[in-house]
N, CA and C atoms as an extended XYZ file, in Angstrom:
564
Properties=species:S:1:pos:R:3:atomname:S:1:resname:S:1:resid:I:1 pbc="F F F"
N      -101.160       35.398       -8.691 N   GLN     1
C      -100.691       36.155       -7.546 CA  GLN     1
C      -101.162       37.596       -7.666 C   GLN     1
N      -101.673       38.116       -6.601 N   LYS     2
C      -102.151       39.494       -6.588 CA  LYS     2
C      -100.979       40.442       -6.325 C   LYS     2
N      -100.977       41.522       -7.065 N   TRP     3
C       -99.956       42.542       -6.879 CA  TRP     3
C      -100.614       43.793       -6.313 C   TRP     3
N      -100.167       44.186       -5.185 N   SER     4
C      -100.707       45.417       -4.614 CA  SER     4
C       -99.904       46.599       -5.145 C   SER     4
N      -100.530       47.752       -5.086 N   THR     5
C       -99.865       48.968       -5.552 CA  THR     5
C       -98.607       49.224       -4.723 C   THR     5
N       -98.678       48.983       -3.423 N   SER     6
C       -97.520       49.245       -2.576 CA  SER     6
C       -96.369       48.303       -2.924 C   SER     6
N       -96.679       47.049       -3.271 N   ARG     7
C       -95.620       46.100       -3.617 CA  ARG     7
C       -94.963       46.496       -4.949 C   ARG     7
N       -95.767       46.916       -5.901 N   ILE     8
C       -95.221       47.353       -7.187 CA  ILE     8
C       -94.339       48.582       -6.980 C   ILE     8
N       -94.810       49.535       -6.174 N   CYS     9
C       -94.022       50.732       -5.898 CA  CYS     9
C       -92.733       50.381       -5.151 C   CYS     9
N       -92.817       49.478       -4.201 N   THR    10
C       -91.636       49.059       -3.451 CA  THR    10
C       -90.622       48.410       -4.378 C   THR    10
N       -91.086       47.517       -5.258 N   ASN    11
C       -90.176       46.872       -6.199 CA  ASN    11
C       -89.584       47.882       -7.177 C   ASN    11
N       -90.402       48.807       -7.663 N   ALA    12
C       -89.911       49.826       -8.588 CA  ALA    12
C       -88.888       50.725       -7.892 C   ALA    12
N       -89.156       51.070       -6.650 N   TYR    13
C       -88.223       51.906       -5.879 CA  TYR    13
C       -86.902       51.163       -5.690 C   TYR    13
N       -86.969       49.898       -5.290 N   ARG    14
C       -85.762       49.086       -5.096 CA  ARG    14
C       -84.984       48.975       -6.406 C   ARG    14
N       -85.680       48.721       -7.505 N   ASP    15
C       -85.014       48.593       -8.799 CA  ASP    15
C       -84.365       49.900       -9.236 C   ASP    15
N       -85.023       51.024       -8.971 N   SER    16
C       -84.430       52.309       -9.352 CA  SER    16
C       -83.193       52.603       -8.500 C   SER    16
N       -83.224       52.244       -7.233 N   ILE    17
C       -82.054       52.416       -6.369 CA  ILE    17
C       -80.906       51.555       -6.884 C   ILE    17
N       -81.191       50.293       -7.204 N   LEU    18
C       -80.156       49.392       -7.720 CA  LEU    18
C       -79.587       49.904       -9.037 C   LEU    18
N       -80.458       50.443       -9.899 N   PHE    19
C       -80.002       51.005      -11.162 CA  PHE    19
C       -79.040       52.163      -10.910 C   PHE    19
N       -79.395       53.050       -9.985 N   CYS    20
C       -78.534       54.195       -9.660 CA  CYS    20
C       -77.215       53.728       -9.058 C   CYS    20
N       -77.270       52.773       -8.133 N   VAL    21
C       -76.055       52.272       -7.493 CA  VAL    21
C       -75.153       51.597       -8.522 C   VAL    21
N       -75.731       50.788       -9.397 N   ASN    22
C       -74.933       50.135      -10.429 CA  ASN    22
C       -74.318       51.151      -11.389 C   ASN    22
N       -75.073       52.175      -11.752 N   GLY    23
C       -74.542       53.230      -12.608 CA  GLY    23
C       -73.414       53.985      -11.932 C   GLY    23
N       -73.576       54.268      -10.657 N   LEU    24
C       -72.542       54.942       -9.881 CA  LEU    24
C       -71.285       54.076       -9.804 C   LEU    24
N       -71.479       52.777       -9.567 N   TRP    25
C       -70.353       51.853       -9.488 CA  TRP    25
C       -69.599       51.816      -10.828 C   TRP    25
N       -70.331       51.782      -11.950 N   GLN    26
C       -69.692       51.776      -13.260 CA  GLN    26
C       -68.912       53.073      -13.496 C   GLN    26
N       -69.507       54.197      -13.104 N   MET    27
C       -68.826       55.478      -13.248 CA  MET    27
C       -67.544       55.485      -12.415 C   MET    27
N       -67.633       55.019      -11.184 N   ASP    28
C       -66.460       54.969      -10.312 CA  ASP    28
C       -65.357       54.105      -10.913 C   ASP    28
N       -65.736       52.955      -11.461 N   LEU    29
C       -64.742       52.074      -12.068 CA  LEU    29
C       -64.074       52.729      -13.276 C   LEU    29
N       -64.862       53.416      -14.102 N   GLU    30
C       -64.297       54.074      -15.279 CA  GLU    30
C       -63.367       55.220      -14.889 C   GLU    30
N       -63.773       56.010      -13.902 N   VAL    31
C       -62.913       57.107      -13.435 CA  VAL    31
C       -61.632       56.536      -12.839 C   VAL    31
N       -61.778       55.486      -12.027 N   PHE    32
C       -60.606       54.885      -11.405 CA  PHE    32
C       -59.652       54.311      -12.451 C   PHE    32
N       -60.208       53.611      -13.440 N   ARG    33
C       -59.364       53.059      -14.515 CA  ARG    33
C       -58.642       54.174      -15.280 C   ARG    33
N       -59.380       55.244      -15.585 N   ALA    34
C       -58.783       56.354      -16.334 CA  ALA    34
C       -57.614       56.968      -15.566 C   ALA    34
N       -57.800       57.171      -14.267 N   ILE    35
C       -56.737       57.759      -13.458 CA  ILE    35
C       -55.621       56.745      -13.228 C   ILE    35
N       -56.003       55.534      -12.900 N   HIS    36
C       -55.038       54.493      -12.538 CA  HIS    36
C       -54.137       54.115      -13.712 C   HIS    36
N       -54.707       53.995      -14.900 N   PHE    37
C       -53.938       53.534      -16.052 CA  PHE    37
C       -53.535       54.645      -17.015 C   PHE    37
N       -54.311       55.708      -17.080 N   GLY    38
C       -54.027       56.715      -18.084 CA  GLY    38
C       -53.464       58.019      -17.559 C   GLY    38
N       -54.025       58.535      -16.492 N   LEU    39
C       -53.671       59.873      -16.026 CA  LEU    39
C       -52.680       59.893      -14.872 C   LEU    39
N       -52.487       58.786      -14.197 N   HIS    40
C       -51.617       58.746      -13.022 CA  HIS    40
C       -50.170       59.036      -13.406 C   HIS    40
N       -49.540       59.930      -12.673 N   ARG    41
C       -48.140       60.249      -12.876 CA  ARG    41
C       -47.410       60.052      -11.552 C   ARG    41
N       -46.417       59.197      -11.565 N   ASP    42
C       -45.685       58.886      -10.340 CA  ASP    42
C       -45.040       60.113       -9.711 C   ASP    42
N       -44.597       61.064      -10.527 N   TRP    43
C       -43.935       62.239       -9.985 CA  TRP    43
C       -44.897       63.123       -9.178 C   TRP    43
N       -46.211       62.940       -9.385 N   LEU    44
C       -47.192       63.696       -8.601 CA  LEU    44
C       -47.473       63.067       -7.237 C   LEU    44
N       -47.075       61.816       -7.051 N   ASP    45
C       -47.368       61.115       -5.798 CA  ASP    45
C       -46.914       61.883       -4.549 C   ASP    45
N       -45.665       62.388       -4.478 N   PRO    46
C       -45.264       63.116       -3.258 CA  PRO    46
C       -46.118       64.353       -2.984 C   PRO    46
N       -46.532       65.036       -4.045 N   ILE    47
C       -47.380       66.219       -3.865 CA  ILE    47
C       -48.733       65.806       -3.304 C   ILE    47
N       -49.319       64.767       -3.893 N   PHE    48
C       -50.623       64.314       -3.407 CA  PHE    48
C       -50.523       63.659       -2.029 C   PHE    48
N       -49.387       63.030       -1.718 N   TRP    49
C       -49.200       62.502       -0.360 CA  TRP    49
C       -49.243       63.643        0.653 C   TRP    49
N       -48.592       64.764        0.323 N   ALA    50
C       -48.585       65.917        1.225 CA  ALA    50
C       -50.006       66.430        1.455 C   ALA    50
N       -50.769       66.555        0.373 N   PHE    51
C       -52.159       66.989        0.529 CA  PHE    51
C       -52.959       65.966        1.330 C   PHE    51
N       -52.766       64.702        1.036 N   SER    52
C       -53.514       63.645        1.715 CA  SER    52
C       -53.250       63.657        3.219 C   SER    52
N       -51.984       63.756        3.599 N   TYR    53
C       -51.666       63.762        5.026 CA  TYR    53
C       -52.166       65.009        5.727 C   TYR    53
N       -52.285       66.105        4.996 N   SER    54
C       -52.809       67.317        5.630 CA  SER    54
C       -54.289       67.174        5.966 C   SER    54
N       -54.960       66.200        5.370 N   GLY    55
C       -56.374       65.979        5.658 CA  GLY    55
C       -56.637       65.042        6.816 C   GLY    55
N       -55.591       64.575        7.479 N   LEU    56
C       -55.763       63.628        8.581 CA  LEU    56
C       -56.261       64.269        9.873 C   LEU    56
N       -56.221       65.578        9.971 N   GLY    57
C       -56.682       66.249       11.180 CA  GLY    57
C       -55.580       67.004       11.888 C   GLY    57
N       -54.334       66.689       11.599 N   TRP    58
C       -53.258       67.397       12.290 CA  TRP    58
C       -53.150       68.845       11.831 C   TRP    58
N       -53.518       69.136       10.578 N   MET    59
C       -53.505       70.525       10.133 CA  MET    59
C       -54.584       71.335       10.854 C   MET    59
N       -55.759       70.722       11.037 N   GLN    60
C       -56.810       71.398       11.785 CA  GLN    60
C       -56.377       71.592       13.239 C   GLN    60
N       -55.690       70.580       13.783 N   GLY    61
C       -55.178       70.702       15.150 CA  GLY    61
C       -54.156       71.818       15.270 C   GLY    61
N       -53.276       71.927       14.285 N   LEU    62
C       -52.298       73.007       14.261 CA  LEU    62
C       -53.005       74.359       14.144 C   LEU    62
N       -54.036       74.431       13.305 N   ALA    63
C       -54.805       75.675       13.165 CA  ALA    63
C       -55.455       76.058       14.496 C   ALA    63
N       -55.958       75.070       15.206 N   ILE    64
C       -56.568       75.346       16.520 CA  ILE    64
C       -55.531       75.924       17.474 C   ILE    64
N       -54.344       75.325       17.512 N   LEU    65
C       -53.291       75.835       18.394 CA  LEU    65
C       -52.885       77.254       18.020 C   LEU    65
N       -52.768       77.532       16.728 N   LEU    66
C       -52.424       78.888       16.287 CA  LEU    66
C       -53.532       79.875       16.624 C   LEU    66
N       -54.782       79.443       16.505 N   MET    67
C       -55.913       80.321       16.813 CA  MET    67
C       -55.957       80.676       18.301 C   MET    67
N       -55.484       79.769       19.126 N   LEU    68
C       -55.460       80.037       20.563 CA  LEU    68
C       -54.499       81.169       20.917 C   LEU    68
N       -53.520       81.418       20.060 N   THR    69
C       -52.543       82.478       20.343 CA  THR    69
C       -53.062       83.864       19.982 C   THR    69
N       -54.128       83.936       19.228 N   ARG    70
C       -54.675       85.221       18.801 CA  ARG    70
C       -56.084       85.394       19.364 C   ARG    70
N       -56.270       86.422       20.125 N   LYS    71
C       -57.541       86.665       20.788 CA  LYS    71
C       -58.705       86.791       19.803 C   LYS    71
N       -58.477       87.445       18.659 N   ASP    72
C       -59.551       87.656       17.693 CA  ASP    72
C       -59.915       86.381       16.919 C   ASP    72
N       -59.123       85.324       17.030 N   PHE    73
C       -59.428       84.067       16.354 CA  PHE    73
C       -59.951       82.991       17.300 C   PHE    73
N       -59.940       83.244       18.585 N   ARG    74
C       -60.346       82.220       19.560 CA  ARG    74
C       -61.804       81.795       19.402 C   ARG    74
N       -62.623       82.657       18.833 N   GLN    75
C       -64.036       82.321       18.614 CA  GLN    75
C       -64.205       81.124       17.675 C   GLN    75
N       -63.176       80.830       16.875 N   TRP    76
C       -63.250       79.746       15.899 CA  TRP    76
C       -62.729       78.412       16.443 C   TRP    76
N       -62.109       78.429       17.616 N   VAL    77
C       -61.494       77.222       18.165 CA  VAL    77
C       -62.534       76.144       18.462 C   VAL    77
N       -63.560       76.479       19.218 N   ALA    78
C       -64.574       75.474       19.589 CA  ALA    78
C       -65.304       74.914       18.366 C   ALA    78
N       -65.765       75.759       17.429 N   PRO    79
C       -66.424       75.187       16.244 CA  PRO    79
C       -65.505       74.295       15.404 C   PRO    79
N       -64.250       74.704       15.241 N   LEU    80
C       -63.325       73.895       14.452 CA  LEU    80
C       -63.024       72.579       15.162 C   LEU    80
N       -62.824       72.635       16.461 N   PHE    81
C       -62.558       71.411       17.232 CA  PHE    81
C       -63.771       70.479       17.184 C   PHE    81
N       -64.971       71.037       17.361 N   ALA    82
C       -66.193       70.212       17.302 CA  ALA    82
C       -66.363       69.592       15.925 C   ALA    82
N       -66.117       70.374       14.881 N   SER    83
C       -66.278       69.836       13.530 CA  SER    83
C       -65.256       68.745       13.251 C   SER    83
N       -64.049       68.896       13.774 N   LEU    84
C       -63.010       67.885       13.589 CA  LEU    84
C       -63.394       66.581       14.289 C   LEU    84
N       -63.888       66.689       15.502 N   LEU    85
C       -64.315       65.488       16.226 CA  LEU    85
C       -65.486       64.793       15.548 C   LEU    85
N       -66.498       65.582       15.212 N   VAL    86
C       -67.703       64.985       14.631 CA  VAL    86
C       -67.433       64.442       13.229 C   VAL    86
N       -66.739       65.220       12.397 N   SER    87
C       -66.527       64.776       11.013 CA  SER    87
C       -65.561       63.611       10.942 C   SER    87
N       -64.486       63.688       11.674 N   GLY    88
C       -63.460       62.672       11.563 CA  GLY    88
C       -63.722       61.405       12.346 C   GLY    88
N       -64.122       61.569       13.583 N   PHE    89
C       -64.196       60.411       14.456 CA  PHE    89
C       -65.600       59.833       14.591 C   PHE    89
N       -66.600       60.680       14.575 N   VAL    90
C       -67.958       60.184       14.788 CA  VAL    90
C       -68.631       59.841       13.463 C   VAL    90
N       -68.831       60.836       12.631 N   LEU    91
C       -69.608       60.639       11.412 CA  LEU    91
C       -68.861       59.811       10.366 C   LEU    91
N       -67.633       60.184       10.065 N   GLY    92
C       -66.870       59.463        9.045 CA  GLY    92
C       -66.692       57.991        9.376 C   GLY    92
N       -66.248       57.701       10.592 N   ASP    93
C       -66.034       56.307       10.988 CA  ASP    93
C       -67.344       55.532       11.081 C   ASP    93
N       -68.401       56.181       11.536 N   SER    94
C       -69.705       55.497       11.642 CA  SER    94
C       -70.242       55.130       10.262 C   SER    94
N       -70.149       56.052        9.313 N   LEU    95
C       -70.635       55.762        7.963 CA  LEU    95
C       -69.814       54.652        7.315 C   LEU    95
N       -68.509       54.653        7.537 N   LYS    96
C       -67.679       53.582        6.978 CA  LYS    96
C       -68.056       52.226        7.564 C   LYS    96
N       -68.450       52.212        8.825 N   ALA    97
C       -68.866       50.955        9.445 CA  ALA    97
C       -70.212       50.487        8.900 C   ALA    97
N       -71.077       51.435        8.531 N   LEU    98
C       -72.416       51.097        8.054 CA  LEU    98
C       -72.473       50.753        6.568 C   LEU    98
N       -71.587       51.331        5.785 N   ILE    99
C       -71.662       51.175        4.324 CA  ILE    99
C       -70.540       50.234        3.872 C   ILE    99
N       -70.905       49.030        3.454 N   PRO   100
C       -69.890       48.013        3.118 CA  PRO   100
C       -69.287       48.196        1.723 C   PRO   100
N       -68.485       49.199        1.575 N   ARG   101
C       -67.891       49.480        0.276 CA  ARG   101
C       -66.377       49.318        0.364 C   ARG   101
N       -65.849       48.471       -0.499 N   GLU   102
C       -64.410       48.223       -0.517 CA  GLU   102
C       -63.679       49.384       -1.176 C   GLU   102
N       -62.450       49.551       -0.797 N   ARG   103
C       -61.613       50.590       -1.395 CA  ARG   103
C       -61.173       50.160       -2.794 C   ARG   103
N       -60.965       51.127       -3.675 N   PRO   104
C       -60.542       50.768       -5.032 CA  PRO   104
C       -59.165       50.106       -5.059 C   PRO   104
N       -58.354       50.375       -4.062 N   SER   105
C       -57.034       49.741       -4.021 CA  SER   105
C       -57.129       48.233       -3.810 C   SER   105
N       -58.310       47.742       -3.421 N   ASN   106
C       -58.518       46.301       -3.242 CA  ASN   106
C       -58.966       45.608       -4.525 C   ASN   106
N       -59.162       46.373       -5.599 N   LEU   107
C       -59.524       45.753       -6.867 CA  LEU   107
C       -58.358       44.876       -7.334 C   LEU   107
N       -58.659       43.747       -7.965 N   PRO   108
C       -57.580       42.813       -8.320 CA  PRO   108
C       -56.514       43.399       -9.244 C   PRO   108
N       -56.859       44.362      -10.077 N   TRP   109
C       -55.915       44.925      -11.022 CA  TRP   109
C       -55.277       46.223      -10.538 C   TRP   109
N       -55.599       46.645       -9.307 N   ALA   110
C       -55.059       47.901       -8.773 CA  ALA   110
C       -53.667       47.678       -8.172 C   ALA   110
N       -52.942       48.761       -8.066 N   HIS   111
C       -51.618       48.743       -7.437 CA  HIS   111
C       -51.692       49.620       -6.185 C   HIS   111
N       -52.077       49.033       -5.044 N   PRO   112
C       -52.254       49.848       -3.838 CA  PRO   112
C       -50.934       50.445       -3.352 C   PRO   112
N       -51.041       51.630       -2.777 N   GLN   113
C       -49.854       52.284       -2.239 CA  GLN   113
C       -49.757       52.130       -0.734 C   GLN   113
N       -50.853       51.747       -0.096 N   GLU   114
C       -50.821       51.520        1.342 CA  GLU   114
C       -51.906       50.515        1.705 C   GLU   114
N       -51.785       49.932        2.891 N   GLU   115
C       -52.758       48.933        3.332 CA  GLU   115
C       -53.852       49.620        4.146 C   GLU   115
N       -55.106       49.191        3.914 N   PHE   116
C       -56.238       49.798        4.607 CA  PHE   116
C       -56.986       48.766        5.421 C   PHE   116
N       -57.530       49.231        6.512 N   PHE   117
C       -58.310       48.358        7.371 CA  PHE   117
C       -59.739       48.865        7.534 C   PHE   117
N       -60.069       49.947        6.842 N   THR   118
C       -61.426       50.494        6.903 CA  THR   118
C       -62.032       50.484        5.512 C   THR   118
N       -63.318       50.744        5.481 N   ARG   119
C       -64.043       50.778        4.211 CA  ARG   119
C       -63.860       52.122        3.531 C   ARG   119
N       -64.525       52.264        2.395 N   SER   120
C       -64.219       53.372        1.513 CA  SER   120
C       -65.128       54.591        1.637 C   SER   120
N       -66.420       54.404        1.877 N   PHE   121
C       -67.356       55.534        1.814 CA  PHE   121
C       -67.730       56.024        3.203 C   PHE   121
N       -67.629       57.336        3.410 N   PRO   122
C       -67.108       58.408        2.569 CA  PRO   122
C       -65.612       58.590        2.806 C   PRO   122
N       -64.997       59.427        2.007 N   SER   123
C       -63.593       59.767        2.241 CA  SER   123
C       -63.528       60.641        3.487 C   SER   123
N       -62.937       60.100        4.541 N   GLY   124
C       -62.850       60.831        5.805 CA  GLY   124
C       -61.969       62.063        5.709 C   GLY   124
N       -60.873       61.966        4.944 N   HIS   125
C       -60.001       63.124        4.751 CA  HIS   125
C       -60.782       64.265        4.098 C   HIS   125
N       -61.537       63.926        3.045 N   THR   126
C       -62.293       64.932        2.315 CA  THR   126
C       -63.411       65.495        3.184 C   THR   126
N       -64.096       64.630        3.906 N   LEU   127
C       -65.176       65.056        4.796 CA  LEU   127
C       -64.646       66.068        5.806 C   LEU   127
N       -63.532       65.747        6.474 N   ALA   128
C       -62.963       66.650        7.481 CA  ALA   128
C       -62.485       67.947        6.848 C   ALA   128
N       -61.885       67.874        5.658 N   ALA   129
C       -61.367       69.081        5.004 CA  ALA   129
C       -62.493       70.035        4.610 C   ALA   129
N       -63.556       69.499        4.014 N   PHE   130
C       -64.662       70.372        3.611 CA  PHE   130
C       -65.461       70.855        4.810 C   PHE   130
N       -65.555       70.048        5.841 N   CYS   131
C       -66.220       70.489        7.066 CA  CYS   131
C       -65.453       71.676        7.664 C   CYS   131
N       -64.134       71.548        7.745 N   SER   132
C       -63.305       72.638        8.269 CA  SER   132
C       -63.415       73.888        7.395 C   SER   132
N       -63.405       73.707        6.084 N   ALA   133
C       -63.527       74.851        5.177 CA  ALA   133
C       -64.861       75.568        5.386 C   ALA   133
N       -65.933       74.801        5.548 N   ALA   134
C       -67.248       75.420        5.754 CA  ALA   134
C       -67.312       76.147        7.091 C   ALA   134
N       -66.697       75.580        8.115 N   VAL   135
C       -66.696       76.215        9.441 CA  VAL   135
C       -65.900       77.519        9.415 C   VAL   135
N       -64.750       77.504        8.749 N   LEU   136
C       -63.857       78.659        8.773 CA  LEU   136
C       -64.167       79.727        7.726 C   LEU   136
N       -64.944       79.382        6.691 N   SER   137
C       -65.244       80.381        5.659 CA  SER   137
C       -66.137       81.473        6.237 C   SER   137
N       -65.945       82.678        5.713 N   ARG   138
C       -66.699       83.815        6.223 CA  ARG   138
C       -67.252       84.634        5.068 C   ARG   138
N       -68.459       85.152        5.213 N   PRO   139
C       -69.030       85.994        4.160 CA  PRO   139
C       -68.137       87.204        3.876 C   PRO   139
N       -67.965       87.489        2.592 N   GLY   140
C       -67.186       88.654        2.210 CA  GLY   140
C       -65.688       88.428        2.115 C   GLY   140
N       -65.218       87.235        2.402 N   HIS   141
C       -63.780       86.934        2.344 CA  HIS   141
C       -63.515       85.953        1.203 C   HIS   141
N       -63.723       86.439       -0.022 N   ARG   142
C       -63.637       85.563       -1.200 CA  ARG   142
C       -62.293       84.862       -1.328 C   ARG   142
N       -61.214       85.576       -1.187 N   ALA   143
C       -59.885       84.976       -1.379 CA  ALA   143
C       -59.607       83.914       -0.311 C   ALA   143
N       -59.910       84.243        0.925 N   GLY   144
C       -59.699       83.287        2.012 CA  GLY   144
C       -60.574       82.054        1.862 C   GLY   144
N       -61.831       82.272        1.512 N   ASN   145
C       -62.756       81.150        1.322 CA  ASN   145
C       -62.316       80.278        0.144 C   ASN   145
N       -61.885       80.920       -0.946 N   ALA   146
C       -61.415       80.168       -2.114 CA  ALA   146
C       -60.204       79.322       -1.737 C   ALA   146
N       -59.309       79.871       -0.921 N   GLY   147
C       -58.140       79.121       -0.466 CA  GLY   147
C       -58.520       77.915        0.375 C   GLY   147
N       -59.488       78.104        1.268 N   LEU   148
C       -59.944       76.987        2.117 CA  LEU   148
C       -60.541       75.858        1.274 C   LEU   148
N       -61.411       76.228        0.345 N   TYR   149
C       -62.069       75.206       -0.475 CA  TYR   149
C       -61.114       74.598       -1.510 C   TYR   149
N       -60.141       75.393       -1.991 N   ALA   150
C       -59.142       74.835       -2.918 CA  ALA   150
C       -58.271       73.806       -2.208 C   ALA   150
N       -57.886       74.094       -0.980 N   ALA   151
C       -57.092       73.132       -0.201 CA  ALA   151
C       -57.918       71.869        0.061 C   ALA   151
N       -59.187       72.036        0.401 N   ALA   152
C       -60.053       70.874        0.637 CA  ALA   152
C       -60.211       70.049       -0.639 C   ALA   152
N       -60.366       70.734       -1.789 N   ALA   153
C       -60.500       70.021       -3.067 CA  ALA   153
C       -59.212       69.273       -3.406 C   ALA   153
N       -58.068       69.868       -3.098 N   ALA   154
C       -56.787       69.192       -3.351 CA  ALA   154
C       -56.667       67.933       -2.495 C   ALA   154
N       -57.154       67.997       -1.271 N   ILE   155
C       -57.149       66.808       -0.404 CA  ILE   155
C       -58.032       65.728       -1.009 C   ILE   155
N       -59.220       66.107       -1.468 N   GLY   156
C       -60.115       65.138       -2.106 CA  GLY   156
C       -59.497       64.524       -3.351 C   GLY   156
N       -58.885       65.367       -4.192 N   ALA   157
C       -58.240       64.864       -5.412 CA  ALA   157
C       -57.093       63.922       -5.082 C   ALA   157
N       -56.394       64.221       -3.992 N   SER   158
C       -55.274       63.351       -3.603 CA  SER   158
C       -55.753       61.956       -3.233 C   SER   158
N       -56.918       61.856       -2.652 N   ARG   159
C       -57.440       60.547       -2.232 CA  ARG   159
C       -57.777       59.684       -3.455 C   ARG   159
N       -58.179       60.335       -4.553 N   ILE   160
C       -58.446       59.598       -5.793 CA  ILE   160
C       -57.130       59.265       -6.486 C   ILE   160
N       -56.243       60.254       -6.594 N   HIS   161
C       -54.961       60.042       -7.283 CA  HIS   161
C       -54.150       58.925       -6.618 C   HIS   161
N       -54.168       58.882       -5.302 N   LEU   162
C       -53.382       57.880       -4.577 CA  LEU   162
C       -54.068       56.518       -4.519 C   LEU   162
N       -55.220       56.396       -5.217 N   ARG   163
C       -55.957       55.132       -5.337 CA  ARG   163
C       -56.589       54.683       -4.015 C   ARG   163
N       -56.872       55.644       -3.149 N   ASP   164
C       -57.449       55.315       -1.847 CA  ASP   164
C       -58.969       55.341       -1.851 C   ASP   164
N       -59.561       56.112       -2.770 N   HIS   165
C       -61.014       56.265       -2.793 CA  HIS   165
C       -61.532       56.337       -4.225 C   HIS   165
N       -62.795       55.950       -4.342 N   HIS   166
C       -63.535       56.156       -5.584 CA  HIS   166
C       -63.941       57.625       -5.650 C   HIS   166
N       -64.255       58.094       -6.849 N   ALA   167
C       -64.700       59.477       -7.017 CA  ALA   167
C       -65.959       59.757       -6.192 C   ALA   167
N       -66.880       58.819       -6.121 N   SER   168
C       -68.112       59.060       -5.360 CA  SER   168
C       -67.853       59.064       -3.853 C   SER   168
N       -66.804       58.398       -3.382 N   ASP   169
C       -66.434       58.481       -1.959 CA  ASP   169
C       -66.024       59.908       -1.627 C   ASP   169
N       -65.245       60.493       -2.525 N   VAL   170
C       -64.785       61.866       -2.336 CA  VAL   170
C       -65.957       62.832       -2.453 C   VAL   170
N       -66.812       62.620       -3.448 N   LEU   171
C       -67.994       63.471       -3.604 CA  LEU   171
C       -68.887       63.380       -2.356 C   LEU   171
N       -69.053       62.192       -1.828 N   GLY   172
C       -69.812       62.023       -0.580 CA  GLY   172
C       -69.175       62.798        0.560 C   GLY   172
N       -67.843       62.766        0.644 N   GLY   173
C       -67.141       63.529        1.673 CA  GLY   173
C       -67.338       65.024        1.510 C   GLY   173
N       -67.361       65.492        0.256 N   VAL   174
C       -67.589       66.917       -0.024 CA  VAL   174
C       -68.976       67.332        0.474 C   VAL   174
N       -69.993       66.574        0.087 N   VAL   175
C       -71.379       66.937        0.425 CA  VAL   175
C       -71.619       66.843        1.934 C   VAL   175
N       -71.244       65.729        2.531 N   ILE   176
C       -71.487       65.530        3.966 CA  ILE   176
C       -70.655       66.508        4.789 C   ILE   176
N       -69.380       66.676        4.416 N   GLY   177
C       -68.514       67.585        5.162 CA  GLY   177
C       -68.977       69.026        5.099 C   GLY   177
N       -69.356       69.474        3.904 N   THR   178
C       -69.832       70.852        3.756 CA  THR   178
C       -71.121       71.062        4.542 C   THR   178
N       -72.050       70.118        4.442 N   ALA   179
C       -73.321       70.244        5.178 CA  ALA   179
C       -73.072       70.284        6.689 C   ALA   179
N       -72.227       69.396        7.180 N   LEU   180
C       -71.921       69.368        8.611 CA  LEU   180
C       -71.241       70.662        9.040 C   LEU   180
N       -70.308       71.143        8.230 N   GLY   181
C       -69.618       72.387        8.572 CA  GLY   181
C       -70.568       73.574        8.620 C   GLY   181
N       -71.518       73.619        7.700 N   LEU   182
C       -72.498       74.714        7.715 CA  LEU   182
C       -73.408       74.638        8.940 C   LEU   182
N       -73.733       73.423        9.360 N   VAL   183
C       -74.539       73.252       10.582 CA  VAL   183
C       -73.737       73.729       11.798 C   VAL   183
N       -72.488       73.310       11.895 N   VAL   184
C       -71.644       73.721       13.022 CA  VAL   184
C       -71.490       75.239       13.029 C   VAL   184
N       -71.269       75.816       11.861 N   ARG   185
C       -71.123       77.278       11.783 CA  ARG   185
C       -72.404       77.993       12.186 C   ARG   185
N       -73.540       77.444       11.798 N   ALA   186
C       -74.819       78.066       12.168 CA  ALA   186
C       -75.065       77.988       13.677 C   ALA   186
N       -74.561       76.942       14.305 N   LEU   187
C       -74.736       76.785       15.752 CA  LEU   187
C       -73.781       77.649       16.559 C   LEU   187
N       -72.753       78.168       15.929 N   ARG   188
C       -71.735       78.959       16.611 CA  ARG   188
C       -72.298       80.220       17.141 C   ARG   188
C-alpha cells in the first residue's frame, strides 16, 4: 500500500489530537477525583452554591438594571446585555450541543448534587462570568478589575467543587468568555 505524505500527516495530526484529548481527559479525572474524594468539604457547599447561582445571569441582569439608574454607567448596559446574550444563550449552548462531553456528575462513582440535561463543555456559568468581567473591566482600575475577575474565578471554582464541571470545562469557559468579552468591549 502506498502512503502519501498527506495521509501520513493526517494520521499523525489525528493521533496527536487524540493523545492531547486523552491526556486532558486523564487530567480532568484526576482533578475531579482529588476534589470529589479528598478536598471536598460539605460545609463549603452553600458558599459555592451562592457563587454558582450568581453565574446564571441574574447578577448581570441586576447589574444592568442598576446601571440604568446612573447616567454615567448607561454606556455599559448595551455591551453587558449583548455579552450576556451571546455568552450564555448563543455561544455556550451552541458549543454544548456540538461537543458531546458528559458531565462529571454522570460518572458512575460520583455523587451528583443536581440533575443535568445539558452537556459539560464549556462551563456556561464561567463563560458568562468571565465575559462580563472582560466587558466591565477598565484600564487603570486595578481593584475593580481584580474584584470582577476574582468573582468570575469563584464562579468557575464553584462549578468544579459542586461536581458540575471538569476543570477543562471551566478553563474553556475562562478562555472563551474572556475572548468574547474583549471583542464586545472593543466593539463598544
